[in-house]
Amino acid sequence: MPASSLPPRLRMISFGYAHGAPLGMWLVWDLRALLDDPAYVLDDLQRQRTGLDPVIAAHVLTTPGALEVAAGTVAALDLLRRRVGAGPAVIGWGCTGGKHRSVAMAEHLAVAARAAGWVVDVVHRDLHRPVLAG
């Protein structure tokens, strides 16, 4: 099958800036400045959960600005689709610790990208790390 007929590939990487930003991303969203940190408003039990938890994901996605970031990323997918070559396009989602905002947004956009025909790989680089003291 010719490369041009293959579906475009996309890698979503969630990470915490406190642990260093990964290299090689095509587009990076710094969610520290864009979305309020849910760790400051969650109780101790919820703070230990991650953006994979539906309650935490809903909290992140209803934060003012989250849907605008999502819409901007969906729009960028069209541009990336025209530019992607043999390797995947890479979108980074960074927040402070890499457990709440970045994870929820990467998962949310992975669903949208798959619906748009992308083959998506999601990596949550810092999900295994402890929650940072806020």
PDB file of C-alpha atoms in Angstrom:
ATOM      1  CA  MET A   1       0.000   0.000   0.000  1.00  0.00           C
ATOM      2  CA  PRO A   2       1.503   3.412  -0.920  1.00  0.00           C
ATOM      3  CA  ALA A   3       2.425   5.652   2.026  1.00  0.00           C
ATOM      4  CA  SER A   4      -0.068   8.303   0.893  1.00  0.00           C
ATOM      5  CA  SER A   5      -2.995   5.905   1.325  1.00  0.00           C
ATOM      6  CA  LEU A   6      -2.100   5.057   4.915  1.00  0.00           C
ATOM      7  CA  PRO A   7      -4.048   6.822   7.656  1.00  0.00           C
ATOM      8  CA  PRO A   8      -2.089   9.623   9.332  1.00  0.00           C
ATOM      9  CA  ARG A   9      -0.398   8.736  12.615  1.00  0.00           C
ATOM     10  CA  LEU A  10      -0.459  10.900  15.711  1.00  0.00           C
ATOM     11  CA  ARG A  11       1.288  10.549  19.049  1.00  0.00           C
ATOM     12  CA  MET A  12      -0.068  12.392  22.087  1.00  0.00           C
ATOM     13  CA  ILE A  13       2.394  12.794  24.958  1.00  0.00           C
ATOM     14  CA  SER A  14       1.255  14.050  28.351  1.00  0.00           C
ATOM     15  CA  PHE A  15       4.017  15.166  30.686  1.00  0.00           C
ATOM     16  CA  GLY A  16       4.868  17.322  33.679  1.00  0.00           C
ATOM     17  CA  TYR A  17       7.161  20.304  33.186  1.00  0.00           C
ATOM     18  CA  ALA A  18       8.479  19.669  36.704  1.00  0.00           C
ATOM     19  CA  HIS A  19      10.063  16.500  35.295  1.00  0.00           C
ATOM     20  CA  GLY A  20      11.420  18.156  32.126  1.00  0.00           C
ATOM     21  CA  ALA A  21       9.809  18.649  28.733  1.00  0.00           C
ATOM     22  CA  PRO A  22      10.305  15.926  26.121  1.00  0.00           C
ATOM     23  CA  LEU A  23      11.888  16.809  22.795  1.00  0.00           C
ATOM     24  CA  GLY A  24      10.674  16.298  19.246  1.00  0.00           C
ATOM     25  CA  MET A  25       7.093  17.535  19.494  1.00  0.00           C
ATOM     26  CA  TRP A  26       5.384  19.270  16.581  1.00  0.00           C
ATOM     27  CA  LEU A  27       2.907  21.147  18.757  1.00  0.00           C
ATOM     28  CA  VAL A  28       3.010  21.672  22.533  1.00  0.00           C
ATOM     29  CA  TRP A  29       0.274  23.006  24.778  1.00  0.00           C
ATOM     30  CA  ASP A  30       1.549  24.457  28.065  1.00  0.00           C
ATOM     31  CA  LEU A  31      -1.555  23.909  30.161  1.00  0.00           C
ATOM     32  CA  ARG A  32       0.009  25.500  33.243  1.00  0.00           C
ATOM     33  CA  ALA A  33      -0.785  28.911  31.802  1.00  0.00           C
ATOM     34  CA  LEU A  34      -3.991  27.988  29.996  1.00  0.00           C
ATOM     35  CA  LEU A  35      -5.973  25.948  32.533  1.00  0.00           C
ATOM     36  CA  ASP A  36      -6.351  26.278  36.282  1.00  0.00           C
ATOM     37  CA  ASP A  37      -4.562  23.552  38.211  1.00  0.00           C
ATOM     38  CA  PRO A  38      -7.212  21.194  39.606  1.00  0.00           C
ATOM     39  CA  ALA A  39      -4.812  20.089  42.343  1.00  0.00           C
ATOM     40  CA  TYR A  40      -5.558  23.355  44.144  1.00  0.00           C
ATOM     41  CA  VAL A  41      -9.309  22.763  44.326  1.00  0.00           C
ATOM     42  CA  LEU A  42      -9.508  18.994  44.672  1.00  0.00           C
ATOM     43  CA  ASP A  43      -9.634  17.303  48.031  1.00  0.00           C
ATOM     44  CA  ASP A  44      -6.733  15.034  49.018  1.00  0.00           C
ATOM     45  CA  LEU A  45      -8.451  11.860  47.792  1.00  0.00           C
ATOM     46  CA  GLN A  46      -9.312  13.329  44.383  1.00  0.00           C
ATOM     47  CA  ARG A  47      -5.837  14.872  44.040  1.00  0.00           C
ATOM     48  CA  GLN A  48      -4.368  11.346  44.095  1.00  0.00           C
ATOM     49  CA  ARG A  49      -6.464  10.383  41.079  1.00  0.00           C
ATOM     50  CA  THR A  50      -5.355  11.157  37.532  1.00  0.00           C
ATOM     51  CA  GLY A  51      -6.797  12.603  34.354  1.00  0.00           C
ATOM     52  CA  LEU A  52      -7.812   9.060  33.394  1.00  0.00           C
ATOM     53  CA  ASP A  53     -10.459   9.167  36.139  1.00  0.00           C
ATOM     54  CA  PRO A  54     -13.781  10.369  34.667  1.00  0.00           C
ATOM     55  CA  VAL A  55     -14.387  12.758  37.600  1.00  0.00           C
ATOM     56  CA  ILE A  56     -10.977  14.417  37.195  1.00  0.00           C
ATOM     57  CA  ALA A  57     -11.271  14.471  33.391  1.00  0.00           C
ATOM     58  CA  ALA A  58     -14.687  16.159  33.643  1.00  0.00           C
ATOM     59  CA  HIS A  59     -13.232  18.720  36.052  1.00  0.00           C
ATOM     60  CA  VAL A  60     -10.392  19.514  33.635  1.00  0.00           C
ATOM     61  CA  LEU A  61     -12.616  19.652  30.548  1.00  0.00           C
ATOM     62  CA  THR A  62     -15.056  22.064  32.233  1.00  0.00           C
ATOM     63  CA  THR A  63     -12.250  24.409  33.259  1.00  0.00           C
ATOM     64  CA  PRO A  64     -12.589  27.746  31.431  1.00  0.00           C
ATOM     65  CA  GLY A  65     -10.486  27.593  28.286  1.00  0.00           C
ATOM     66  CA  ALA A  66     -10.293  23.794  27.975  1.00  0.00           C
ATOM     67  CA  LEU A  67     -12.789  23.507  25.138  1.00  0.00           C
ATOM     68  CA  GLU A  68     -11.093  26.373  23.271  1.00  0.00           C
ATOM     69  CA  VAL A  69      -7.752  24.551  23.506  1.00  0.00           C
ATOM     70  CA  ALA A  70      -9.439  21.367  22.290  1.00  0.00           C
ATOM     71  CA  ALA A  71     -11.036  23.183  19.345  1.00  0.00           C
ATOM     72  CA  GLY A  72      -7.714  24.766  18.402  1.00  0.00           C
ATOM     73  CA  THR A  73      -6.037  21.386  18.433  1.00  0.00           C
ATOM     74  CA  VAL A  74      -8.729  19.805  16.282  1.00  0.00           C
ATOM     75  CA  ALA A  75      -8.236  22.647  13.789  1.00  0.00           C
ATOM     76  CA  ALA A  76      -4.468  22.044  13.842  1.00  0.00           C
ATOM     77  CA  LEU A  77      -5.035  18.381  12.972  1.00  0.00           C
ATOM     78  CA  ASP A  78      -6.066  19.405   9.443  1.00  0.00           C
ATOM     79  CA  LEU A  79      -2.770  21.227   8.956  1.00  0.00           C
ATOM     80  CA  LEU A  80      -0.798  18.349  10.464  1.00  0.00           C
ATOM     81  CA  ARG A  81      -2.602  15.858   8.224  1.00  0.00           C
ATOM     82  CA  ARG A  82      -1.264  17.669   5.156  1.00  0.00           C
ATOM     83  CA  ARG A  83       2.293  17.804   6.548  1.00  0.00           C
ATOM     84  CA  VAL A  84       2.723  14.422   8.209  1.00  0.00           C
ATOM     85  CA  GLY A  85       5.176  12.114   6.443  1.00  0.00           C
ATOM     86  CA  ALA A  86       6.282   8.602   7.301  1.00  0.00           C
ATOM     87  CA  GLY A  87       6.499   9.280  11.038  1.00  0.00           C
ATOM     88  CA  PRO A  88       3.746  10.372  13.365  1.00  0.00           C
ATOM     89  CA  ALA A  89       2.855  13.956  14.142  1.00  0.00           C
ATOM     90  CA  VAL A  90       3.556  14.542  17.836  1.00  0.00           C
ATOM     91  CA  ILE A  91       1.453  16.740  20.132  1.00  0.00           C
ATOM     92  CA  GLY A  92       2.629  17.398  23.677  1.00  0.00           C
ATOM     93  CA  TRP A  93       0.372  18.233  26.599  1.00  0.00           C
ATOM     94  CA  GLY A  94       2.275  19.676  29.536  1.00  0.00           C
ATOM     95  CA  CYS A  95       1.120  20.661  32.999  1.00  0.00           C
ATOM     96  CA  THR A  96       2.967  20.944  36.282  1.00  0.00           C
ATOM     97  CA  GLY A  97       3.206  17.298  37.319  1.00  0.00           C
ATOM     98  CA  GLY A  98       1.810  15.396  34.352  1.00  0.00           C
ATOM     99  CA  LYS A  99      -1.075  13.706  36.153  1.00  0.00           C
ATOM    100  CA  HIS A 100      -4.252  15.789  35.766  1.00  0.00           C
ATOM    101  CA  ARG A 101      -4.626  18.448  33.056  1.00  0.00           C
ATOM    102  CA  SER A 102      -2.191  17.014  30.507  1.00  0.00           C
ATOM    103  CA  VAL A 103      -3.564  13.481  30.836  1.00  0.00           C
ATOM    104  CA  ALA A 104      -7.213  14.513  30.548  1.00  0.00           C
ATOM    105  CA  MET A 105      -6.582  16.736  27.531  1.00  0.00           C
ATOM    106  CA  ALA A 106      -4.446  14.147  25.717  1.00  0.00           C
ATOM    107  CA  GLU A 107      -7.144  11.513  26.188  1.00  0.00           C
ATOM    108  CA  HIS A 108      -9.913  13.894  25.122  1.00  0.00           C
ATOM    109  CA  LEU A 109      -8.098  14.883  21.934  1.00  0.00           C
ATOM    110  CA  ALA A 110      -7.123  11.298  21.152  1.00  0.00           C
ATOM    111  CA  VAL A 111     -10.836  10.490  20.860  1.00  0.00           C
ATOM    112  CA  ALA A 112     -11.388  13.451  18.517  1.00  0.00           C
ATOM    113  CA  ALA A 113      -8.352  12.554  16.401  1.00  0.00           C
ATOM    114  CA  ARG A 114      -9.437   8.932  16.051  1.00  0.00           C
ATOM    115  CA  ALA A 115     -12.879  10.107  14.951  1.00  0.00           C
ATOM    116  CA  ALA A 116     -11.141  12.235  12.299  1.00  0.00           C
ATOM    117  CA  GLY A 117      -9.321   9.178  10.932  1.00  0.00           C
ATOM    118  CA  TRP A 118      -5.978   9.354  12.723  1.00  0.00           C
ATOM    119  CA  VAL A 119      -4.207   6.333  14.169  1.00  0.00           C
ATOM    120  CA  VAL A 120      -3.400   7.611  17.665  1.00  0.00           C
ATOM    121  CA  ASP A 121      -0.863   6.487  20.247  1.00  0.00           C
ATOM    122  CA  VAL A 122      -1.133   8.111  23.689  1.00  0.00           C
ATOM    123  CA  VAL A 123       1.800   8.151  26.105  1.00  0.00           C
ATOM    124  CA  HIS A 124       1.412   9.441  29.674  1.00  0.00           C
ATOM    125  CA  ARG A 125       5.056   9.850  30.549  1.00  0.00           C
ATOM    126  CA  ASP A 126       4.699  10.997  34.163  1.00  0.00           C
ATOM    127  CA  LEU A 127       1.495   9.285  35.230  1.00  0.00           C
ATOM    128  CA  HIS A 128       3.423   6.931  37.526  1.00  0.00           C
ATOM    129  CA  ARG A 129       5.062   9.759  39.495  1.00  0.00           C
ATOM    130  CA  PRO A 130       3.729  11.006  42.835  1.00  0.00           C
ATOM    131  CA  VAL A 131       1.444  14.049  42.909  1.00  0.00           C
ATOM    132  CA  LEU A 132       3.519  17.179  43.462  1.00  0.00           C
ATOM    133  CA  ALA A 133       2.876  19.185  46.600  1.00  0.00           C
ATOM    134  CA  GLY A 134       1.012  22.343  45.645  1.00  0.00           C
TER     135      GLY A 134
END
